[in-house]
Short mmCIF file of C-alpha atoms in Angstrom, two decimals:
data_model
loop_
_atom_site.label_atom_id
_atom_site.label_comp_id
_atom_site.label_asym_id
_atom_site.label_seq_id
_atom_site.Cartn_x
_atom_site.Cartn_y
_atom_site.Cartn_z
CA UNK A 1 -23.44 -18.33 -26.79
CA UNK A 2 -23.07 -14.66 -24.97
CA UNK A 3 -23.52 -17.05 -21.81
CA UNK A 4 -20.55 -19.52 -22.43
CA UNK A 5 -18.97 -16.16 -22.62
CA UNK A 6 -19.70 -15.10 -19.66
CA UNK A 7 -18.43 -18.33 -17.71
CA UNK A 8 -14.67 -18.77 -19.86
CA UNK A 9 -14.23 -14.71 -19.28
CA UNK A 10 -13.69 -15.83 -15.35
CA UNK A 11 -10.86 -17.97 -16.29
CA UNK A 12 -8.56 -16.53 -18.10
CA UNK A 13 -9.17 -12.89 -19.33
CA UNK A 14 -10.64 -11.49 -16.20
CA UNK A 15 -9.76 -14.21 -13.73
CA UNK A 16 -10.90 -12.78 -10.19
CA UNK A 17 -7.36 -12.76 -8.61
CA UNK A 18 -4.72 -12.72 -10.78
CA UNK A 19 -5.94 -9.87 -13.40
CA UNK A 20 -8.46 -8.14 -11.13
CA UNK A 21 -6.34 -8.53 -8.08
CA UNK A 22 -9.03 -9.30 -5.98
CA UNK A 23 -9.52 -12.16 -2.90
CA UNK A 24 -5.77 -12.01 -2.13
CA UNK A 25 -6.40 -12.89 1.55
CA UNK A 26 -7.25 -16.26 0.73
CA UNK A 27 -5.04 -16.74 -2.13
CA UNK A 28 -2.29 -16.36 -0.11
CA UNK A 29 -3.36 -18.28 3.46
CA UNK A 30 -4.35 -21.30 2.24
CA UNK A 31 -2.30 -22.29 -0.52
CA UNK A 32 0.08 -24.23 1.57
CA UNK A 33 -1.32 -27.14 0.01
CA UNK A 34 -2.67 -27.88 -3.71
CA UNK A 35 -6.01 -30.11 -1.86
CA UNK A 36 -6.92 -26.70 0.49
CA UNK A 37 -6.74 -24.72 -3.03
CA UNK A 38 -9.43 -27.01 -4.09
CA UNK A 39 -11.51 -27.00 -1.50
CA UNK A 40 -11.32 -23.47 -0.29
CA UNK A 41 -12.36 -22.77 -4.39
CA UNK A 42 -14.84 -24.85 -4.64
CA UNK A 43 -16.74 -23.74 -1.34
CA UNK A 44 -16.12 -20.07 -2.85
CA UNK A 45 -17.49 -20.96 -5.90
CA UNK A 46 -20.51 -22.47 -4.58
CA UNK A 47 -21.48 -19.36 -2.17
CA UNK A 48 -20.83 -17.41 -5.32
CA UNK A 49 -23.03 -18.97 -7.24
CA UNK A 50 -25.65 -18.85 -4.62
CA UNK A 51 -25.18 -15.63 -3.83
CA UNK A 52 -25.48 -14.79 -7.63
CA UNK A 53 -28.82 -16.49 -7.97
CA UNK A 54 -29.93 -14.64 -4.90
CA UNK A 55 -29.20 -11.42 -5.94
CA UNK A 56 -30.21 -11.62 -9.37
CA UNK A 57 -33.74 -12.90 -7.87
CA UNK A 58 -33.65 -10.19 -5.49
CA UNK A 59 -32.34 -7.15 -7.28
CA UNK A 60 -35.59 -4.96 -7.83
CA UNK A 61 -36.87 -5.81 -4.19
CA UNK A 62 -33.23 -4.55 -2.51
CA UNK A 63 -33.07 -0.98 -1.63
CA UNK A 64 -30.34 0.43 -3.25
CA UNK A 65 -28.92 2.51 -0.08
CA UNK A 66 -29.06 -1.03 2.26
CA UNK A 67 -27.83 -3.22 -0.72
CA UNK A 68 -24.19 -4.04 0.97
CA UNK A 69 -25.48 -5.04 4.27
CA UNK A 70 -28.29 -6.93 2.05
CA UNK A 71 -25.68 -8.52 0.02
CA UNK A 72 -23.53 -9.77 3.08
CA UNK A 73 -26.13 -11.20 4.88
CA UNK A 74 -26.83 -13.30 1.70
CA UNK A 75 -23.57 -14.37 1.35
CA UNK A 76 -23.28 -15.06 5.17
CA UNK A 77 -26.48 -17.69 5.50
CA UNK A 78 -24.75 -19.88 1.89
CA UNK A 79 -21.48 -19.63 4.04
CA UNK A 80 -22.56 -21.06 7.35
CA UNK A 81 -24.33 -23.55 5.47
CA UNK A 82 -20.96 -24.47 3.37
CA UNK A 83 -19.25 -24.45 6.36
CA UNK A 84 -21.98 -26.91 8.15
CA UNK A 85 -22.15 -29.19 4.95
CA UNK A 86 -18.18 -29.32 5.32
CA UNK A 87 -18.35 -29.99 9.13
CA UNK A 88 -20.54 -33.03 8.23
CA UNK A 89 -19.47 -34.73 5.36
CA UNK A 90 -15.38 -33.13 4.72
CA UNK A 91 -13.91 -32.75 8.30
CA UNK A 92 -10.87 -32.77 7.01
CA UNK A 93 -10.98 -30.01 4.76
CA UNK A 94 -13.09 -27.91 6.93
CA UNK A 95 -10.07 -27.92 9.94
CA UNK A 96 -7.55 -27.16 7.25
CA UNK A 97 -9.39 -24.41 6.68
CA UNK A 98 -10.46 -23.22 9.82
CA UNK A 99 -11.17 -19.37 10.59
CA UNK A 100 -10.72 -18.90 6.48
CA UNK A 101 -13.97 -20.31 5.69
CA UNK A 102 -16.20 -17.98 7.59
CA UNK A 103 -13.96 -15.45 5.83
CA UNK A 104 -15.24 -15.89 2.80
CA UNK A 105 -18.08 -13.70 3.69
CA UNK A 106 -16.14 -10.71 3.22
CA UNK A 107 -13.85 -12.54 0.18
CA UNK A 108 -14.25 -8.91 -1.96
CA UNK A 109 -14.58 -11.38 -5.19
CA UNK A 110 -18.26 -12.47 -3.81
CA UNK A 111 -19.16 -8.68 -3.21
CA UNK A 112 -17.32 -7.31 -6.36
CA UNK A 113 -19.76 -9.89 -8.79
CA UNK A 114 -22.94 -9.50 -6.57
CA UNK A 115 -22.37 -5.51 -7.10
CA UNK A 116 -20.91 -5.54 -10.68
CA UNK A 117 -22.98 -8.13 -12.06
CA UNK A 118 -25.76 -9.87 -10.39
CA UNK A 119 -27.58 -6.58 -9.20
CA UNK A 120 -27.37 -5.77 -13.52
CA UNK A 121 -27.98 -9.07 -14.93
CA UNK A 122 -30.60 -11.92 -15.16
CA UNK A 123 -30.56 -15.48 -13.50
CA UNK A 124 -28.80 -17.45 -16.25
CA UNK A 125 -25.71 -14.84 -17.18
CA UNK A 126 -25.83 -14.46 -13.30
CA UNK A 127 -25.14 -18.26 -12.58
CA UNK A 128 -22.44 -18.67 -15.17
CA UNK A 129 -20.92 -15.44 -14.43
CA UNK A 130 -20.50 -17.05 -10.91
CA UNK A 131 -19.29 -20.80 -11.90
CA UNK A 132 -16.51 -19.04 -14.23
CA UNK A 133 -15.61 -16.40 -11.73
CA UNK A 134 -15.85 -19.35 -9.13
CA UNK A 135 -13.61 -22.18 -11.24
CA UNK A 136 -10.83 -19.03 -12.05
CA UNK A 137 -10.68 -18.57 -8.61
CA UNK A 138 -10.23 -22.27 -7.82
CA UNK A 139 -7.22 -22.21 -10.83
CA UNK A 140 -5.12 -19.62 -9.13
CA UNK A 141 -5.51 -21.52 -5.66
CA UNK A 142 -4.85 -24.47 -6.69
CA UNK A 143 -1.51 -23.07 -9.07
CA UNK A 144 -0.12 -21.09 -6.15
CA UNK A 145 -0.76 -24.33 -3.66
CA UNK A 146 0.80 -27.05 -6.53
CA UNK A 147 4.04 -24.34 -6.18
CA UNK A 148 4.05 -23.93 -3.09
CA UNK A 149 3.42 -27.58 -2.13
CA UNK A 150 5.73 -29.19 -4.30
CA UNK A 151 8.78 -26.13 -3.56
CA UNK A 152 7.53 -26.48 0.39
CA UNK A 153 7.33 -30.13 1.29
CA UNK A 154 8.33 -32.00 -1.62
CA UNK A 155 4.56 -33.33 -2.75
CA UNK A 156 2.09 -32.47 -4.91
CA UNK A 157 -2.00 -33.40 -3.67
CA UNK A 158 0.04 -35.09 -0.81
CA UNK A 159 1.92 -37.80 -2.95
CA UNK A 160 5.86 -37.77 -2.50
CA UNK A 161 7.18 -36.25 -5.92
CA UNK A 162 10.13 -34.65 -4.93
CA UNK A 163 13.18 -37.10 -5.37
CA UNK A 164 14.85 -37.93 -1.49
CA UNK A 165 18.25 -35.77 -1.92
CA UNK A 166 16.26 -32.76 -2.41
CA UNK A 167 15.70 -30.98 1.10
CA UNK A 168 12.54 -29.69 0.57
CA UNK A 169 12.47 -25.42 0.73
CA UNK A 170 10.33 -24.92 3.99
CA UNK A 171 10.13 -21.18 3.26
CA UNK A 172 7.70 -21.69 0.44
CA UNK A 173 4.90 -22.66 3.01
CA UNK A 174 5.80 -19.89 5.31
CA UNK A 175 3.79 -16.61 4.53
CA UNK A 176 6.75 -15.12 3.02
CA UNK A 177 6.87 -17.57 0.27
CA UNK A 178 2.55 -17.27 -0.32
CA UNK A 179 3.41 -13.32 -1.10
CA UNK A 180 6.31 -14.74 -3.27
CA UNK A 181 4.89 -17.06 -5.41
CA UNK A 182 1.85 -15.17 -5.71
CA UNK A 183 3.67 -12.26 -7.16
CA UNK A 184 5.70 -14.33 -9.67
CA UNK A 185 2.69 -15.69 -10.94
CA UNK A 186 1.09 -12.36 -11.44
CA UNK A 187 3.85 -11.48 -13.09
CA UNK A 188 4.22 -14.47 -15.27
CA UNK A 189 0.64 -13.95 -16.36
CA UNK A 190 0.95 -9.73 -16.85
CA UNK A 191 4.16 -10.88 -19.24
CA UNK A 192 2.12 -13.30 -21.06
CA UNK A 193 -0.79 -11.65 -21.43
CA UNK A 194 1.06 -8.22 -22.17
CA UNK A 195 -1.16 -6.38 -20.01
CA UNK A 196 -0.18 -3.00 -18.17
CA UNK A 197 1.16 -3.80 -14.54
CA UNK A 198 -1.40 -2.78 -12.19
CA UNK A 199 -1.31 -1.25 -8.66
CA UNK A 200 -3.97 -2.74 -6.33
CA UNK A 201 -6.32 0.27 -5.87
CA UNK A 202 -9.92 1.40 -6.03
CA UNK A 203 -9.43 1.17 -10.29
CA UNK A 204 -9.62 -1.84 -10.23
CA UNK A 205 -11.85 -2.67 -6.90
CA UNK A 206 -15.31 -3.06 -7.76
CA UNK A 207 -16.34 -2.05 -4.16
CA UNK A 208 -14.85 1.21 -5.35
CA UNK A 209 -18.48 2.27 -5.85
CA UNK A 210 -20.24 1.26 -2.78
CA UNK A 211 -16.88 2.86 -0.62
CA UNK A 212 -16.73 6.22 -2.50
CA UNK A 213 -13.24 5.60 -3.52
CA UNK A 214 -12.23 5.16 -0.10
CA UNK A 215 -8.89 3.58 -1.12
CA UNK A 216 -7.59 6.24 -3.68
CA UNK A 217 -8.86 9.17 -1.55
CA UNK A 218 -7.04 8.03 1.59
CA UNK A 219 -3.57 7.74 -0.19
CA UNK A 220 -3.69 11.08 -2.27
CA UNK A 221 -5.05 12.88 1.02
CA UNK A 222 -3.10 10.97 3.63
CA UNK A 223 -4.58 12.02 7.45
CA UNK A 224 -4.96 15.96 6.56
CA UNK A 225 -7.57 17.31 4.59
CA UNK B 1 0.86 -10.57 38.27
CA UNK B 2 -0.19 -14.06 36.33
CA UNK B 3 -3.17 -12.30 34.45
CA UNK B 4 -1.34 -9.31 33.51
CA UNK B 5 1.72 -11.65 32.32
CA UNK B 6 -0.95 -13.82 30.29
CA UNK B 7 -2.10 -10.50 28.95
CA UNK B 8 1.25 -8.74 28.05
CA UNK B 9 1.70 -12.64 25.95
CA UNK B 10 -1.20 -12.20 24.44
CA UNK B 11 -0.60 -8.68 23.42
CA UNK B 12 2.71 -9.07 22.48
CA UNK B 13 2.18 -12.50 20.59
CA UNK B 14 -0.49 -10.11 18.16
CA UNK B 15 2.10 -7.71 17.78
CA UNK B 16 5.25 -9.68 16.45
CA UNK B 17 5.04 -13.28 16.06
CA UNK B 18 1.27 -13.95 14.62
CA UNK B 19 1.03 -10.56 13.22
CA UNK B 20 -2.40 -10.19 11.24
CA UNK B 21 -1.25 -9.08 7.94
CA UNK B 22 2.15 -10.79 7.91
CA UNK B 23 1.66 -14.16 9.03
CA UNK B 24 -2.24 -14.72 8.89
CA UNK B 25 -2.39 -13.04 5.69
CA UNK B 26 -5.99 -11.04 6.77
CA UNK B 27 -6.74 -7.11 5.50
CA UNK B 28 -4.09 -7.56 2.68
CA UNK B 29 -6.33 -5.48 0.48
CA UNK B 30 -5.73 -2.16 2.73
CA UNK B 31 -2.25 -3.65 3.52
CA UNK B 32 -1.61 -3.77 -0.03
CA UNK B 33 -3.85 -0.80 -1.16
CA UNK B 34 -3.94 2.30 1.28
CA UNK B 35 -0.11 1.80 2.45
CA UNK B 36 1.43 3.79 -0.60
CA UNK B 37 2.20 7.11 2.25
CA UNK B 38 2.97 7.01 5.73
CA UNK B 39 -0.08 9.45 6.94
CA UNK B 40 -3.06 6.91 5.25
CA UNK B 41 -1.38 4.03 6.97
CA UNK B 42 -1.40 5.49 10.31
CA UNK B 43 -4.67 6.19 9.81
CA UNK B 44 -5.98 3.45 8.55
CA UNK B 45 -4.07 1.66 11.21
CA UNK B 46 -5.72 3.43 14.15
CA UNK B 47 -9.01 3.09 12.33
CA UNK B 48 -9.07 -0.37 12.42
CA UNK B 49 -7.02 -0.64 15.81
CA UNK B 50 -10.14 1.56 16.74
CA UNK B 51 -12.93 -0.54 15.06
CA UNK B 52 -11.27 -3.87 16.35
CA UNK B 53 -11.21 -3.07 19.63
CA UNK B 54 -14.91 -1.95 19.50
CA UNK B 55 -16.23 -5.13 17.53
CA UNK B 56 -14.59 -7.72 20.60
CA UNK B 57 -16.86 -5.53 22.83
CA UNK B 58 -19.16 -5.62 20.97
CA UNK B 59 -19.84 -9.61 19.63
CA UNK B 60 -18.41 -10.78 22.93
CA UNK B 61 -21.86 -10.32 24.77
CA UNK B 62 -23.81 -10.98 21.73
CA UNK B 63 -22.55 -14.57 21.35
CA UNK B 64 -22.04 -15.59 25.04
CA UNK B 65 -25.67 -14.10 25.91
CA UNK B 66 -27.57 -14.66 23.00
CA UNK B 67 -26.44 -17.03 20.66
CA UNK B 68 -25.00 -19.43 23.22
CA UNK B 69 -28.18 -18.99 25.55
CA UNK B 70 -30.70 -19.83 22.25
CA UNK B 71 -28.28 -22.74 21.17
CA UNK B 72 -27.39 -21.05 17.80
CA UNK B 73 -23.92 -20.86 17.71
CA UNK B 74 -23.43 -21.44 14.24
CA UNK B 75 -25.11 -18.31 12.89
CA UNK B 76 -21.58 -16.18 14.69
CA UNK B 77 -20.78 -15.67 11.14
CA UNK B 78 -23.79 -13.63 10.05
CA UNK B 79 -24.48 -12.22 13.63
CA UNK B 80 -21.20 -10.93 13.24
CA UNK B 81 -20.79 -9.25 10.16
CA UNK B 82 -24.27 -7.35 11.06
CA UNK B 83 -22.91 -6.26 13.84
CA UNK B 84 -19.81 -5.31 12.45
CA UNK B 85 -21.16 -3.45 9.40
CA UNK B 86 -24.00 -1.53 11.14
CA UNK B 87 -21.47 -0.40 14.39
CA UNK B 88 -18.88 1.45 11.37
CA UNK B 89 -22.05 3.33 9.69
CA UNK B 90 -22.77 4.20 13.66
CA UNK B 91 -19.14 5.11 14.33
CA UNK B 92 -18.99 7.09 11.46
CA UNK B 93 -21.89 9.09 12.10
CA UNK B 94 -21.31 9.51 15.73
CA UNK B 95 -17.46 11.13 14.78
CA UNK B 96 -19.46 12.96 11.98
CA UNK B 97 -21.50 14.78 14.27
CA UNK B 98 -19.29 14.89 17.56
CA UNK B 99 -15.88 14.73 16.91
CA UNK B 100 -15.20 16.40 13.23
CA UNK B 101 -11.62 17.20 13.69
CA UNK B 102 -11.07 12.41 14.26
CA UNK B 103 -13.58 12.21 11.18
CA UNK B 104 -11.43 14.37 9.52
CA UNK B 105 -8.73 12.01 10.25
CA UNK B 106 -10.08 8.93 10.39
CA UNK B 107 -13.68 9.20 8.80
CA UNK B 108 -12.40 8.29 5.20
CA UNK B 109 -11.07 4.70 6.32
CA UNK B 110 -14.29 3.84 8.00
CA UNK B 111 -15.89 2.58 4.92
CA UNK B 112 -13.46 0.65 4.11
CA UNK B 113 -13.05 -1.40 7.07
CA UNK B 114 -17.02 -3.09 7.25
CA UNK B 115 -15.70 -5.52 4.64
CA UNK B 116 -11.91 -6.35 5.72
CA UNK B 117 -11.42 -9.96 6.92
CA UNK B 118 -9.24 -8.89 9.63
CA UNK B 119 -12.23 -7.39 11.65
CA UNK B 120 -14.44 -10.05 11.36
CA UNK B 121 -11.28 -12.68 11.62
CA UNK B 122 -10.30 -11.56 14.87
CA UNK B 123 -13.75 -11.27 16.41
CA UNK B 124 -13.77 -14.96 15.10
CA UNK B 125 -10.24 -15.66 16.79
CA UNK B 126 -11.34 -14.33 20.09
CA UNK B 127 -13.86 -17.47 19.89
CA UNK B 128 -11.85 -20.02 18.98
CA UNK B 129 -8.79 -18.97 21.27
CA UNK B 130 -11.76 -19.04 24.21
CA UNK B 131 -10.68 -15.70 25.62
CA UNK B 132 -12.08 -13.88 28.23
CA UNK B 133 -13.71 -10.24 27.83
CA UNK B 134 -10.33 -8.72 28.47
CA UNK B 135 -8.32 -11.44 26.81
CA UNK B 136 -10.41 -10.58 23.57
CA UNK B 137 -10.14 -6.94 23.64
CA UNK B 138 -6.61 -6.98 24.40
CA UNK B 139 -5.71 -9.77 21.76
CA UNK B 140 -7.54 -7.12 19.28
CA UNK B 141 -5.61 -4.12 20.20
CA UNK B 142 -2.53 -5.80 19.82
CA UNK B 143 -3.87 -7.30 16.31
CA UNK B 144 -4.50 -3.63 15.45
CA UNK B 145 -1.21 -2.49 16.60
CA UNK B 146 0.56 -5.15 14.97
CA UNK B 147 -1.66 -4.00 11.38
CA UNK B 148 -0.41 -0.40 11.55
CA UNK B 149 3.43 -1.36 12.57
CA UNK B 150 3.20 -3.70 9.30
CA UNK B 151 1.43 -0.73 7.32
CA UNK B 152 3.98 2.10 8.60
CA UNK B 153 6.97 -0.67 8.03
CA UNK B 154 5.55 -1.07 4.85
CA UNK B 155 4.96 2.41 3.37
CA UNK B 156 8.50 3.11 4.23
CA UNK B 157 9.43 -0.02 1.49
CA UNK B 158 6.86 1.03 -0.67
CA UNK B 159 7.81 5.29 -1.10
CA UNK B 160 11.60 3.42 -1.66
CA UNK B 161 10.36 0.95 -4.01
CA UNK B 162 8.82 4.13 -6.29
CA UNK B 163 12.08 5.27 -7.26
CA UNK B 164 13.29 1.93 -8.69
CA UNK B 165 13.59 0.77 -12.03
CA UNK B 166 11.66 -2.29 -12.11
CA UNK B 167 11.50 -4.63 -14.99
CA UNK B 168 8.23 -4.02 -16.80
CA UNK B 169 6.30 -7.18 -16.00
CA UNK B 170 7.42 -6.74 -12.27
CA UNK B 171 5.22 -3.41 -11.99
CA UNK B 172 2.52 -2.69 -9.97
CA UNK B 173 0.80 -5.72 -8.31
CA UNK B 174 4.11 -8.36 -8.87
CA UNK B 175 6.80 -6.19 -7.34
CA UNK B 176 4.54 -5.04 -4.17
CA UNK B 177 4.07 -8.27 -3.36
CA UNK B 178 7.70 -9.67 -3.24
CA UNK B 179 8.44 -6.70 -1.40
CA UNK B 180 5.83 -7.77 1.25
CA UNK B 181 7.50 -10.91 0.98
CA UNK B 182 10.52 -9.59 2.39
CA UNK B 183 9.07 -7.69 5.14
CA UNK B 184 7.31 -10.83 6.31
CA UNK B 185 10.46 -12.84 6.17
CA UNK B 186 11.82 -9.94 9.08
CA UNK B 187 8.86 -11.18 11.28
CA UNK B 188 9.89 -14.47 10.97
CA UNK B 189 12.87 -13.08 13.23
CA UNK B 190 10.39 -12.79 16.04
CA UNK B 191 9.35 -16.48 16.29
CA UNK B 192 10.10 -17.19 19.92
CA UNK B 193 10.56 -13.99 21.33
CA UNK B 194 7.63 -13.59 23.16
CA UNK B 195 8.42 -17.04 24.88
CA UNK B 196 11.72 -16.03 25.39
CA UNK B 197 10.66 -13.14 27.33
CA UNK B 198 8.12 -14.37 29.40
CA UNK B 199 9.80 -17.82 30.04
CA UNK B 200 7.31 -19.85 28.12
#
């Protein structure tokens, strides 16, 4: 039971990027398509889970003071071998998504679970924790790319949806519709789920911790100290 | 004349029309996070101007004499990241004990820079583009420099955007983001500049 709750918490309540705010560089490059969304979430999702297992395996052998370096090495082998797999058998996906699939190394959704829950948790919580934190991801991409899509070029998964006397809105799959939509639906889901607005910041960073509040100490000290 | 006219392209193309943050969408987090005041986003900015330039010169010999060499391209993405998280613990300890006054300055970025895409991305765009030594670390100065115009443009929206009164759900996260929206439509503007400049 406590472990089904720790795969539907991903989803919704604590979904990585639209409560936590976290893996925005993604969220907004490749959504220019709903199909990308997919498949940029579903490599995520399986280097999270991966990297998950990994860690939880590994957590009492990993020094504590090299655990970040540890950690994105992990993640770095299951991404080259996504990105080999994808090379392989989904060419197609694998040039849409280009440079942004080696990114996901540094996606700070991967680090934030490895360091907030794998390194704390056992194997099983770890895996589900991953394949809910994993699928929420994919829900967001695939949202913002479905708007985006069918606002940008008129189809949805690449089928024609939009009737012919509708030009299609070519800003929406320019980068100043991704920061666009993404923000409506952030605020869609902060009105719905009557949550406080929140500022992207070390609160709510779980990297916070292994960068001793980097972010909130550079903006209250700006350069002098 | 042709290299340094390739190189001014280059530079200026990093700059204004494929600008890092604004149209490739990499480091949003400190885009996003660290650009609330103008003094953290210069900072930041010439931190990671700094650390990008470094990181070209850095993985450009490692791949073209070792992994190429050994036939193991593929692991770029975990040679990399090593590469690129142990030289920011060296930087940082190097300024520590050298130069205090730049740590001062600079040394509270550092940290947050070993895990921002847009270090590792362009180290990863200097391969794909094929560029040269120079190419690469020029094409990574002008990423940085393009990163800390956006952040300075962007702080300047941001200290405005305080005083508003912005409907509730639009706080925080929601309304920062349509304002980068905005700001990104501006670069759109300089699509085609750079061409029209140098003549294509």
């Amino acid at each position: 039971m406590s472990n089904w709750k720790e795969f539907t918490k991903g989803l919704i309540k604590e979904n990585p990027n639209m409560v936590m705010l976290l893996g925005m560089c993604p969220t907004l490059a490749i959504t220019t398509m709903a199909a990308n969304g997919v498949g940029m979430g579903l490599s995520t999702t399986f280097v999270l889970v991966c990297s998950n297992i990994v860690i939880s395996l590994l957590k009492k052998v990993i020094p504590d003071t090299v655990r970040l370096p540890a950690y994105i090495v992990i993640v770095a082998g299951f991404v080259t071998f996504v990105s080999l797999m994808l090379q392989a058998f989904a060419p197609d996906i694998y040039s849409s998504l280009g440079m942004y699939l080696s990114l996901i190394t540094v996606n700070c959704i991967i680090l934030g679970r490895a360091e907030m829950f794998a390194s704390k948790n056992k194997v099983i919580p770890s895996i589900m924790d991953g394949l809910g934190m994993g699928l929420g991801f994919t829900l967001t991409l695939v949202l913002v790319g479905s708007v985006r899509e069918i606002f940008g070029s008129g189809q949805w998964f690449g089928i024609t949806i939009m009737p012919d006397f509708m030009e299609p809105m070519t800003l929406f799959i320019l980068p100043a519709g991704g920061f666009f939509v993404l923000g409506v639906v952030i605020a869609v889901v902060n009105r719905l789920m009557k949550k406080k607005p929140r500022e992207i910041g070390c609160h709510n960073c779980p990297n916070a911790e292994g960068c001793p509040g980097a972010c909130d100490k550079a903006n209250s000290n700006g350069g002098e100290q | 004349m042709e290299i340094a006219k390739n190189l001014m392209i280059i530079l200026l193309t990093g700059i204004l029309t494929e600008n890092f943050v604004l149209s490739k969408f990499l480091g949003i987090c400190p885009f996003l996070g660290v650009s609330k005041k103008l003094d953290s986003s210069i900072g930041m900015g010439a931190a990671v101007t700094f650390v990008m330039v470094c990181a070209s010169l850095v993985t450009y010999p490692i791949y073209y004499g070792i992994l190429v060499p050994l036939g193991i391209e593929y692991m770029n993405t975990i040679a990399f990241i090593l590469v690129i998280a142990v030289f920011v613990q060296l930087v940082e300890m190097v300024l520590k004990k050298y130069m205090p006054p730049l740590y001062k300055s600079l040394g509270v970025y550092l940290p947050l820079i070993t895990t921002n895409c847009a270090v590792l991305g362009v180290t990863l765009l200097n391969l794909t583009k094929d560029y040269d030594l120079l190419e690469s670390v020029v094409n990574s100065f002008g990423a940085g420099l393009g990163f800390m115009i956006a952040m300075i443009i962007f702080s300047g929206v941001r200290s405005r955007l305080e005083r508003c009164d912005i409907p509730k759900a639009l706080q925080g996260a929601p309304i920062t983001l349509m304002a980068a929206s905005i700001v990104s439509l501006a670069f759109i503007g300089f699509g085609g500049v750079v061409d029209g400049i140098f003549g294509g």
